[in-house]
Amino acid sequence: MPEAEEIVREQGVHGGIGVGELDLDGLDGGVLSLTPAPGGPPIAAGEVYVLVRLRGRPVGTVIGRVRAGEDAAEVLAAAARKQLAGHVPEDRAERSGSTALARLPRATVVVATRERAGQLARALDSLLVQDHPDYEIVVVDNNPVTAQTRELVENGYAARGVRYVREPVPGLAAAHNRGVAVAEGTILAFTDDDVVADGRWLSSLAAPFALDPGLACVTGLILPARLRTPAQILLESHGGFTKGFAPRRFDPARPPADEPLFPFTAGRFGSGANMAFRADALRAVGGFDPATGTGTPARGGDDLYAFARIVVAGHRLGYTPEALVWHHHRETWQDLENQAYGYGAGLTAYLTALLVRRPGLLPALLRRLPRGAAHALTISAHREAGEQSVPGEHGAQDYPWPRGLSRLERRGMLYGPLGYLRARYRVRGLRRPWEPTR
């Protein structure tokens, strides 16, 4: 039996964990609704992980056990009141925090994809029903080997305004740069083909830009769409992609006290499946480094590089949990191993990219190197049960993080600089697609 399955089954979880959304009329109020995660099966008996909303606003996640014959909504509401007590500010449900839709800037949503037409269709369906009043969707087909993506867009989505663009250079960053080049919006939002976006995702992601002219990047909340396999459960129980439920601002003029490695821990800012930039700011810093990202020898780091470049250029970066997407985690143990290695490689690849393109940052990085090394060892360390919550910050069960995955992550960190240099050699001479030809 694979290691991940052994770990999860030891905790008594058989057949996965249900995923849903629970909306309450205040933390002590009644249940407004309980629904499955988008496209998911109905909530049934067993372990259930829910996003808790207070009158629509995401405030936390909890996990509860529903027994046969019980009212799932009441059981999960009781778990939410218990597990979230003291974690949700009193005024959280009352603050509007959003901007009138009519004032939102025009946005472009860029979805890079490669040979995953079925998943892409699901993502596009969710993106086409956003409440943002003025946006476009651009699908970038990265180094395709078949015509499936083009045919899907042209036959099923072009009539609804979705644009198809082909990018022959392999790599997620190159695909994103192609999207930047053709985008018409003043705000550029990026997500992946394996997500389902909440109906208010884009407006929530764009609103902070309208409120703060000095903001150049905003990231949002990423939650698991399914937790049906041991690998998915294990990944989410050790952080997944979630950055919490408290809005944040990262300002280079006022480095956060709880971020001693700022801005070199860009992974704390957000993730590439849910991010947006001011178009002019992103183009001014050169966009994404085409030698980073999935599909290149660097294996990752394209989003981290862009976050760090924005902050290093003096811009503010924000995080808002109201901009929500549901992510379909990979399902197998092999997928989990690949992710662990890729995370490690992407981390050091992005740092290498940052220093290659901004060598003046080297002294600052060297000053932080001892803490940085300790941080790298910590985030990739083997963790026993009890050292990290199960899916959801306020979960009630826990699982150890396997030593094998820790070793893979550290091996990836060692490989990252070499991977970046190999990828950089492959794209030498490649100009950004929005730059004029010399």
GROMACS .gro file of C-alpha atoms in nm:
model
  438
    1MET     CA    1   0.000   0.000   0.000
    2PRO     CA    2   0.147   0.344  -0.089
    3GLU     CA    3   0.285   0.546   0.200
    4ALA     CA    4   0.026   0.823   0.167
    5GLU     CA    5  -0.260   0.574   0.181
    6GLU     CA    6  -0.117   0.405   0.490
    7ILE     CA    7  -0.085   0.741   0.668
    8VAL     CA    8  -0.440   0.850   0.590
    9ARG     CA    9  -0.605   0.514   0.662
   10GLU     CA   10  -0.432   0.498   1.001
   11GLN     CA   11  -0.646   0.801   1.095
   12GLY     CA   12  -0.966   0.616   1.009
   13VAL     CA   13  -1.046   0.800   0.685
   14HIS     CA   14  -1.181   0.557   0.425
   15GLY     CA   15  -1.311   0.666   0.088
   16GLY     CA   16  -1.189   1.022   0.115
   17ILE     CA   17  -1.328   1.339   0.275
   18GLY     CA   18  -1.635   1.522   0.148
   19VAL     CA   19  -1.593   1.887   0.047
   20GLY     CA   20  -1.859   2.155   0.069
   21GLU     CA   21  -1.960   2.511   0.153
   22LEU     CA   22  -2.149   2.612   0.466
   23ASP     CA   23  -2.305   2.960   0.479
   24LEU     CA   24  -2.413   3.088   0.821
   25ASP     CA   25  -2.612   3.392   0.927
   26GLY     CA   26  -2.331   3.492   1.161
   27LEU     CA   27  -2.106   3.257   1.356
   28ASP     CA   28  -2.382   3.206   1.615
   29GLY     CA   29  -2.659   3.236   1.360
   30GLY     CA   30  -2.859   2.982   1.167
   31VAL     CA   31  -2.762   2.784   0.860
   32LEU     CA   32  -2.832   2.964   0.533
   33SER     CA   33  -2.709   2.684   0.307
   34LEU     CA   34  -2.491   2.374   0.283
   35THR     CA   35  -2.381   2.278  -0.067
   36PRO     CA   36  -2.115   2.051  -0.217
   37ALA     CA   37  -1.802   2.206  -0.363
   38PRO     CA   38  -1.866   2.304  -0.727
   39GLY     CA   39  -1.937   1.992  -0.930
   40GLY     CA   40  -1.886   1.766  -0.631
   41PRO     CA   41  -2.107   1.486  -0.497
   42PRO     CA   42  -2.376   1.558  -0.234
   43ILE     CA   43  -2.264   1.587   0.128
   44ALA     CA   44  -2.290   1.242   0.285
   45ALA     CA   45  -2.202   1.067   0.609
   46GLY     CA   46  -1.833   1.059   0.699
   47GLU     CA   47  -1.559   1.317   0.730
   48VAL     CA   48  -1.656   1.649   0.566
   49TYR     CA   49  -1.437   1.952   0.502
   50VAL     CA   50  -1.629   2.276   0.453
   51LEU     CA   51  -1.555   2.633   0.366
   52VAL     CA   52  -1.743   2.842   0.620
   53ARG     CA   53  -1.901   3.164   0.497
   54LEU     CA   54  -2.074   3.429   0.705
   55ARG     CA   55  -2.348   3.567   0.481
   56GLY     CA   56  -2.139   3.485   0.177
   57ARG     CA   57  -1.798   3.599   0.304
   58PRO     CA   58  -1.531   3.324   0.344
   59VAL     CA   59  -1.402   3.318   0.703
   60GLY     CA   60  -1.245   2.976   0.759
   61THR     CA   61  -1.247   2.604   0.698
   62VAL     CA   62  -1.345   2.327   0.937
   63ILE     CA   63  -1.371   1.951   0.928
   64GLY     CA   64  -1.641   1.748   1.101
   65ARG     CA   65  -1.773   1.396   1.112
   66VAL     CA   66  -2.133   1.340   1.002
   67ARG     CA   67  -2.286   1.011   1.113
   68ALA     CA   68  -2.560   0.829   0.927
   69GLY     CA   69  -2.898   0.982   0.996
   70GLU     CA   70  -2.762   1.311   1.132
   71ASP     CA   71  -2.844   1.653   0.989
   72ALA     CA   72  -2.517   1.736   0.812
   73ALA     CA   73  -2.582   2.111   0.813
   74GLU     CA   74  -2.637   2.123   1.190
   75VAL     CA   75  -2.339   1.898   1.267
   76LEU     CA   76  -2.105   2.106   1.054
   77ALA     CA   77  -2.248   2.435   1.185
   78ALA     CA   78  -2.174   2.317   1.540
   79ALA     CA   79  -1.820   2.225   1.435
   80ALA     CA   80  -1.776   2.568   1.276
   81ARG     CA   81  -1.893   2.751   1.588
   82LYS     CA   82  -1.656   2.549   1.803
   83GLN     CA   83  -1.349   2.546   1.578
   84LEU     CA   84  -1.373   2.906   1.456
   85ALA     CA   85  -1.460   3.067   1.788
   86GLY     CA   86  -1.206   3.342   1.852
   87HIS     CA   87  -1.065   3.320   1.500
   88VAL     CA   88  -1.319   3.544   1.323
   89PRO     CA   89  -1.325   3.919   1.406
   90GLU     CA   90  -1.665   4.043   1.519
   91ASP     CA   91  -1.700   4.285   1.228
   92ARG     CA   92  -1.581   4.040   0.966
   93ALA     CA   93  -1.924   3.965   0.826
   94GLU     CA   94  -2.028   4.329   0.824
   95ARG     CA   95  -1.742   4.482   0.626
   96SER     CA   96  -1.817   4.521   0.261
   97GLY     CA   97  -1.451   4.535   0.148
   98SER     CA   98  -1.563   4.542  -0.216
   99THR     CA   99  -1.593   4.810  -0.475
  100ALA     CA  100  -1.906   4.885  -0.676
  101LEU     CA  101  -1.894   4.662  -0.982
  102ALA     CA  102  -1.932   4.960  -1.212
  103ARG     CA  103  -1.600   5.101  -1.085
  104LEU     CA  104  -1.392   4.788  -1.146
  105PRO     CA  105  -1.115   4.821  -1.408
  106ARG     CA  106  -1.132   4.615  -1.726
  107ALA     CA  107  -0.971   4.275  -1.672
  108THR     CA  108  -0.820   4.001  -1.882
  109VAL     CA  109  -0.822   3.643  -1.751
  110VAL     CA  110  -0.532   3.436  -1.886
  111VAL     CA  111  -0.554   3.056  -1.870
  112ALA     CA  112  -0.246   2.868  -1.986
  113THR     CA  113  -0.307   2.505  -2.076
  114ARG     CA  114  -0.156   2.203  -2.250
  115GLU     CA  115  -0.348   1.897  -2.365
  116ARG     CA  116  -0.613   1.905  -2.091
  117ALA     CA  117  -0.927   1.998  -2.281
  118GLY     CA  118  -1.166   1.831  -2.035
  119GLN     CA  119  -1.033   2.021  -1.735
  120LEU     CA  120  -1.011   2.342  -1.936
  121ALA     CA  121  -1.380   2.323  -2.028
  122ARG     CA  122  -1.475   2.300  -1.661
  123ALA     CA  123  -1.258   2.603  -1.578
  124LEU     CA  124  -1.394   2.809  -1.868
  125ASP     CA  125  -1.753   2.736  -1.769
  126SER     CA  126  -1.685   2.891  -1.429
  127LEU     CA  127  -1.497   3.187  -1.575
  128LEU     CA  128  -1.777   3.275  -1.813
  129VAL     CA  129  -2.026   3.340  -1.531
  130GLN     CA  130  -1.818   3.589  -1.330
  131ASP     CA  131  -1.999   3.897  -1.198
  132HIS     CA  132  -1.723   4.135  -1.312
  133PRO     CA  133  -1.884   4.377  -1.560
  134ASP     CA  134  -1.598   4.412  -1.809
  135TYR     CA  135  -1.357   4.130  -1.879
  136GLU     CA  136  -1.220   3.899  -2.146
  137ILE     CA  137  -1.080   3.544  -2.135
  138VAL     CA  138  -0.766   3.439  -2.322
  139VAL     CA  139  -0.667   3.072  -2.349
  140VAL     CA  140  -0.298   3.020  -2.423
  141ASP     CA  141  -0.225   2.678  -2.574
  142ASN     CA  142   0.133   2.601  -2.475
  143ASN     CA  143   0.344   2.395  -2.716
  144PRO     CA  144   0.049   2.179  -2.824
  145VAL     CA  145   0.090   1.837  -2.983
  146THR     CA  146  -0.278   1.800  -3.078
  147ALA     CA  147  -0.556   2.035  -3.190
  148GLN     CA  148  -0.785   1.945  -2.898
  149THR     CA  149  -0.753   2.274  -2.713
  150ARG     CA  150  -0.794   2.487  -3.024
  151GLU     CA  151  -1.098   2.287  -3.133
  152LEU     CA  152  -1.254   2.310  -2.787
  153VAL     CA  153  -1.220   2.688  -2.779
  154GLU     CA  154  -1.316   2.751  -3.141
  155ASN     CA  155  -1.616   2.516  -3.140
  156GLY     CA  156  -1.747   2.564  -2.789
  157TYR     CA  157  -1.629   2.895  -2.647
  158ALA     CA  158  -1.518   3.141  -2.915
  159ALA     CA  159  -1.879   3.244  -2.979
  160ARG     CA  160  -1.897   3.338  -2.610
  161GLY     CA  161  -1.597   3.567  -2.639
  162VAL     CA  162  -1.309   3.338  -2.538
  163ARG     CA  163  -0.992   3.402  -2.740
  164TYR     CA  164  -0.746   3.130  -2.841
  165VAL     CA  165  -0.371   3.199  -2.866
  166ARG     CA  166  -0.092   2.954  -2.935
  167GLU     CA  167   0.252   2.978  -2.769
  168PRO     CA  168   0.510   2.738  -2.921
  169VAL     CA  169   0.781   2.793  -2.656
  170PRO     CA  170   0.727   2.533  -2.381
  171GLY     CA  171   0.683   2.651  -2.025
  172LEU     CA  172   0.418   2.815  -1.810
  173ALA     CA  173   0.601   3.149  -1.793
  174ALA     CA  174   0.631   3.170  -2.172
  175ALA     CA  175   0.259   3.096  -2.201
  176HIS     CA  176   0.176   3.363  -1.946
  177ASN     CA  177   0.392   3.615  -2.129
  178ARG     CA  178   0.198   3.543  -2.448
  179GLY     CA  179  -0.120   3.621  -2.257
  180VAL     CA  180   0.032   3.945  -2.129
  181ALA     CA  181   0.117   4.043  -2.486
  182VAL     CA  182  -0.236   4.005  -2.625
  183ALA     CA  183  -0.434   4.115  -2.318
  184GLU     CA  184  -0.655   4.423  -2.345
  185GLY     CA  185  -0.733   4.464  -1.975
  186THR     CA  186  -0.560   4.701  -1.736
  187ILE     CA  187  -0.575   4.419  -1.479
  188LEU     CA  188  -0.433   4.081  -1.578
  189ALA     CA  189  -0.569   3.784  -1.382
  190PHE     CA  190  -0.414   3.438  -1.410
  191THR     CA  191  -0.555   3.102  -1.314
  192ASP     CA  192  -0.503   2.738  -1.411
  193ASP     CA  193  -0.702   2.493  -1.617
  194ASP     CA  194  -0.762   2.269  -1.313
  195VAL     CA  195  -0.965   2.518  -1.108
  196VAL     CA  196  -1.328   2.617  -1.073
  197ALA     CA  197  -1.364   2.987  -0.997
  198ASP     CA  198  -1.618   3.121  -0.752
  199GLY     CA  199  -1.869   3.350  -0.923
  200ARG     CA  200  -1.726   3.657  -0.747
  201TRP     CA  201  -1.362   3.556  -0.793
  202LEU     CA  202  -1.266   3.811  -1.057
  203SER     CA  203  -1.450   4.108  -0.907
  204SER     CA  204  -1.300   4.030  -0.565
  205LEU     CA  205  -0.953   4.002  -0.718
  206ALA     CA  206  -0.991   4.330  -0.909
  207ALA     CA  207  -1.152   4.537  -0.631
  208PRO     CA  208  -0.831   4.601  -0.431
  209PHE     CA  209  -0.670   4.761  -0.737
  210ALA     CA  210  -0.951   5.015  -0.756
  211LEU     CA  211  -0.915   5.092  -0.386
  212ASP     CA  212  -0.534   5.122  -0.376
  213PRO     CA  213  -0.354   5.284  -0.674
  214GLY     CA  214  -0.016   5.171  -0.536
  215LEU     CA  215  -0.112   4.805  -0.544
  216ALA     CA  216   0.048   4.612  -0.832
  217CYS     CA  217  -0.040   4.252  -0.750
  218VAL     CA  218  -0.323   4.072  -0.570
  219THR     CA  219  -0.350   3.703  -0.488
  220GLY     CA  220  -0.647   3.507  -0.360
  221LEU     CA  221  -0.767   3.200  -0.175
  222ILE     CA  222  -0.720   2.849  -0.318
  223LEU     CA  223  -0.918   2.561  -0.166
  224PRO     CA  224  -0.934   2.192  -0.259
  225ALA     CA  225  -1.223   2.094  -0.487
  226ARG     CA  226  -1.191   1.726  -0.391
  227LEU     CA  227  -1.028   1.529  -0.109
  228ARG     CA  228  -1.104   1.180  -0.228
  229THR     CA  229  -0.756   1.025  -0.246
  230PRO     CA  230  -0.485   0.989   0.020
  231ALA     CA  231  -0.246   1.205  -0.183
  232GLN     CA  232  -0.498   1.490  -0.203
  233ILE     CA  233  -0.572   1.469   0.169
  234LEU     CA  234  -0.206   1.462   0.263
  235LEU     CA  235  -0.120   1.761   0.043
  236GLU     CA  236  -0.402   1.973   0.182
  237SER     CA  237  -0.335   1.872   0.543
  238HIS     CA  238   0.013   2.022   0.510
  239GLY     CA  239  -0.086   2.357   0.374
  240GLY     CA  240  -0.195   2.294   0.017
  241PHE     CA  241  -0.219   2.632  -0.154
  242THR     CA  242  -0.419   2.809   0.116
  243LYS     CA  243  -0.281   3.137   0.256
  244GLY     CA  244  -0.544   3.188   0.521
  245PHE     CA  245  -0.852   3.403   0.570
  246ALA     CA  246  -0.699   3.734   0.677
  247PRO     CA  247  -0.645   4.004   0.411
  248ARG     CA  248  -0.282   4.120   0.397
  249ARG     CA  249  -0.064   4.387   0.240
  250PHE     CA  250   0.305   4.342   0.168
  251ASP     CA  251   0.477   4.679   0.134
  252PRO     CA  252   0.850   4.708   0.053
  253ALA     CA  253   0.855   5.041   0.237
  254ARG     CA  254   0.729   4.869   0.551
  255PRO     CA  255   0.861   4.511   0.558
  256PRO     CA  256   0.631   4.290   0.766
  257ALA     CA  257   0.772   4.209   1.109
  258ASP     CA  258   0.667   3.844   1.079
  259GLU     CA  259   0.854   3.802   0.747
  260PRO     CA  260   1.230   3.826   0.830
  261LEU     CA  261   1.321   3.692   0.484
  262PHE     CA  262   1.101   3.944   0.299
  263PRO     CA  263   1.089   3.965  -0.002
  264PHE     CA  264   1.272   3.637  -0.065
  265THR     CA  265   0.991   3.416   0.068
  266ALA     CA  266   0.758   3.497  -0.219
  267GLY     CA  267   0.566   3.176  -0.163
  268ARG     CA  268   0.401   3.347   0.134
  269PHE     CA  269   0.244   3.600  -0.103
  270GLY     CA  270   0.023   3.357  -0.293
  271SER     CA  271   0.018   3.103  -0.576
  272GLY     CA  272  -0.001   3.117  -0.953
  273ALA     CA  273  -0.345   2.956  -0.976
  274ASN     CA  274  -0.499   3.273  -0.830
  275MET     CA  275  -0.312   3.597  -0.900
  276ALA     CA  276  -0.359   3.930  -1.076
  277PHE     CA  277  -0.133   4.221  -1.174
  278ARG     CA  278  -0.162   4.573  -1.303
  279ALA     CA  279  -0.072   4.526  -1.668
  280ASP     CA  280   0.165   4.822  -1.685
  281ALA     CA  281   0.350   4.719  -1.367
  282LEU     CA  282   0.392   4.359  -1.481
  283ARG     CA  283   0.519   4.462  -1.824
  284ALA     CA  284   0.755   4.717  -1.667
  285VAL     CA  285   0.934   4.447  -1.464
  286GLY     CA  286   0.964   4.222  -1.770
  287GLY     CA  287   0.673   3.991  -1.703
  288PHE     CA  288   0.749   3.631  -1.617
  289ASP     CA  289   1.095   3.483  -1.660
  290PRO     CA  290   1.054   3.231  -1.947
  291ALA     CA  291   1.324   3.008  -1.795
  292THR     CA  292   1.094   2.932  -1.498
  293GLY     CA  293   0.774   2.740  -1.455
  294THR     CA  294   0.618   2.402  -1.523
  295GLY     CA  295   0.727   2.269  -1.861
  296THR     CA  296   1.087   2.393  -1.826
  297PRO     CA  297   1.391   2.230  -1.663
  298ALA     CA  298   1.341   2.473  -1.372
  299ARG     CA  299   1.018   2.287  -1.284
  300GLY     CA  300   0.849   2.592  -1.125
  301GLY     CA  301   0.901   2.932  -0.966
  302ASP     CA  302   0.740   3.147  -1.236
  303ASP     CA  303   0.477   3.293  -1.001
  304LEU     CA  304   0.728   3.344  -0.718
  305TYR     CA  305   0.963   3.530  -0.951
  306ALA     CA  306   0.685   3.765  -1.063
  307PHE     CA  307   0.575   3.835  -0.704
  308ALA     CA  308   0.930   3.913  -0.594
  309ARG     CA  309   1.002   4.135  -0.896
  310ILE     CA  310   0.689   4.339  -0.825
  311VAL     CA  311   0.789   4.394  -0.462
  312VAL     CA  312   1.156   4.459  -0.543
  313ALA     CA  313   1.041   4.725  -0.791
  314GLY     CA  314   0.879   4.908  -0.500
  315HIS     CA  315   0.516   4.807  -0.552
  316ARG     CA  316   0.271   4.681  -0.294
  317LEU     CA  317   0.125   4.333  -0.310
  318GLY     CA  318  -0.202   4.225  -0.150
  319TYR     CA  319  -0.383   3.906  -0.055
  320THR     CA  320  -0.761   3.877  -0.031
  321PRO     CA  321  -0.943   3.560   0.077
  322GLU     CA  322  -1.262   3.679  -0.092
  323ALA     CA  323  -1.115   3.594  -0.434
  324LEU     CA  324  -1.169   3.219  -0.426
  325VAL     CA  325  -1.094   2.934  -0.664
  326TRP     CA  326  -1.141   2.562  -0.606
  327HIS     CA  327  -0.837   2.364  -0.716
  328HIS     CA  328  -0.841   2.002  -0.833
  329HIS     CA  329  -0.532   1.859  -0.664
  330ARG     CA  330  -0.349   1.579  -0.840
  331GLU     CA  331  -0.470   1.241  -0.722
  332THR     CA  332  -0.182   0.991  -0.707
  333TRP     CA  333   0.121   0.932  -0.488
  334GLN     CA  334   0.343   0.984  -0.793
  335ASP     CA  335   0.179   1.323  -0.844
  336LEU     CA  336   0.257   1.411  -0.483
  337GLU     CA  337   0.622   1.311  -0.525
  338ASN     CA  338   0.649   1.519  -0.841
  339GLN     CA  339   0.496   1.817  -0.660
  340ALA     CA  340   0.733   1.788  -0.366
  341TYR     CA  341   1.037   1.781  -0.594
  342GLY     CA  342   0.896   2.059  -0.811
  343TYR     CA  343   0.826   2.285  -0.513
  344GLY     CA  344   1.185   2.254  -0.397
  345ALA     CA  345   1.327   2.311  -0.745
  346GLY     CA  346   1.097   2.605  -0.815
  347LEU     CA  347   1.198   2.777  -0.491
  348THR     CA  348   1.570   2.785  -0.561
  349ALA     CA  349   1.517   2.833  -0.936
  350TYR     CA  350   1.321   3.152  -0.876
  351LEU     CA  351   1.587   3.282  -0.636
  352THR     CA  352   1.852   3.210  -0.899
  353ALA     CA  353   1.644   3.391  -1.161
  354LEU     CA  354   1.604   3.689  -0.932
  355LEU     CA  355   1.980   3.716  -0.875
  356VAL     CA  356   2.068   3.663  -1.240
  357ARG     CA  357   1.835   3.941  -1.348
  358ARG     CA  358   1.889   4.163  -1.042
  359PRO     CA  359   2.245   4.093  -0.918
  360GLY     CA  360   2.228   4.399  -0.693
  361LEU     CA  361   2.003   4.191  -0.464
  362LEU     CA  362   2.285   3.953  -0.378
  363PRO     CA  363   2.408   4.139  -0.064
  364ALA     CA  364   2.055   4.150   0.077
  365LEU     CA  365   2.008   3.780   0.008
  366LEU     CA  366   2.344   3.690   0.163
  367ARG     CA  367   2.250   3.879   0.480
  368ARG     CA  368   1.938   3.665   0.503
  369LEU     CA  369   2.108   3.341   0.396
  370PRO     CA  370   2.144   3.180   0.742
  371ARG     CA  371   1.778   3.237   0.817
  372GLY     CA  372   1.691   3.139   0.463
  373ALA     CA  373   1.869   2.806   0.494
  374ALA     CA  374   1.693   2.738   0.823
  375HIS     CA  375   1.361   2.832   0.664
  376ALA     CA  376   1.422   2.599   0.368
  377LEU     CA  377   1.504   2.310   0.601
  378THR     CA  378   1.195   2.381   0.808
  379ILE     CA  379   0.947   2.392   0.523
  380SER     CA  380   1.084   2.068   0.377
  381ALA     CA  381   1.121   1.885   0.711
  382HIS     CA  382   0.958   1.556   0.802
  383ARG     CA  383   0.665   1.632   1.033
  384GLU     CA  384   0.508   1.389   1.274
  385ALA     CA  385   0.136   1.372   1.331
  386GLY     CA  386   0.027   1.663   1.547
  387GLU     CA  387   0.265   1.916   1.393
  388GLN     CA  388   0.020   2.031   1.125
  389SER     CA  389  -0.357   2.039   1.103
  390VAL     CA  390  -0.558   1.831   0.869
  391PRO     CA  391  -0.728   2.005   0.582
  392GLY     CA  392  -0.836   2.332   0.723
  393GLU     CA  393  -0.651   2.548   0.967
  394HIS     CA  394  -0.884   2.443   1.247
  395GLY     CA  395  -0.901   2.071   1.168
  396ALA     CA  396  -0.927   1.804   1.437
  397GLN     CA  397  -0.705   1.529   1.291
  398ASP     CA  398  -0.350   1.525   1.165
  399TYR     CA  399  -0.114   1.323   0.949
  400PRO     CA  400   0.266   1.299   0.941
  401TRP     CA  401   0.450   1.439   0.639
  402PRO     CA  402   0.654   1.148   0.497
  403ARG     CA  403   1.033   1.160   0.513
  404GLY     CA  404   1.046   1.054   0.149
  405LEU     CA  405   0.864   1.371   0.041
  406SER     CA  406   1.094   1.584   0.257
  407ARG     CA  407   1.397   1.429   0.090
  408LEU     CA  408   1.249   1.489  -0.255
  409GLU     CA  409   1.178   1.854  -0.174
  410ARG     CA  410   1.537   1.908  -0.057
  411ARG     CA  411   1.675   1.732  -0.363
  412GLY     CA  412   1.466   1.967  -0.571
  413MET     CA  413   1.615   2.266  -0.387
  414LEU     CA  414   1.965   2.145  -0.474
  415TYR     CA  415   1.867   2.098  -0.838
  416GLY     CA  416   1.678   2.427  -0.883
  417PRO     CA  417   1.971   2.657  -0.975
  418LEU     CA  418   2.099   2.407  -1.232
  419GLY     CA  419   1.750   2.362  -1.373
  420TYR     CA  420   1.711   2.735  -1.412
  421LEU     CA  421   2.043   2.773  -1.591
  422ARG     CA  422   1.954   2.488  -1.828
  423ALA     CA  423   1.617   2.649  -1.901
  424ARG     CA  424   1.777   2.989  -1.949
  425TYR     CA  425   2.014   2.843  -2.206
  426ARG     CA  426   1.720   2.700  -2.399
  427VAL     CA  427   1.539   3.035  -2.420
  428ARG     CA  428   1.846   3.251  -2.482
  429GLY     CA  429   1.765   3.531  -2.723
  430LEU     CA  430   1.391   3.499  -2.662
  431ARG     CA  431   1.232   3.843  -2.629
  432ARG     CA  432   0.914   3.921  -2.443
  433PRO     CA  433   0.627   3.899  -2.694
  434TRP     CA  434   0.508   4.256  -2.621
  435GLU     CA  435   0.853   4.405  -2.687
  436PRO     CA  436   0.913   4.559  -3.032
  437THR     CA  437   1.127   4.365  -3.275
  438ARG     CA  438   1.471   4.518  -3.318
   0.00000   0.00000   0.00000
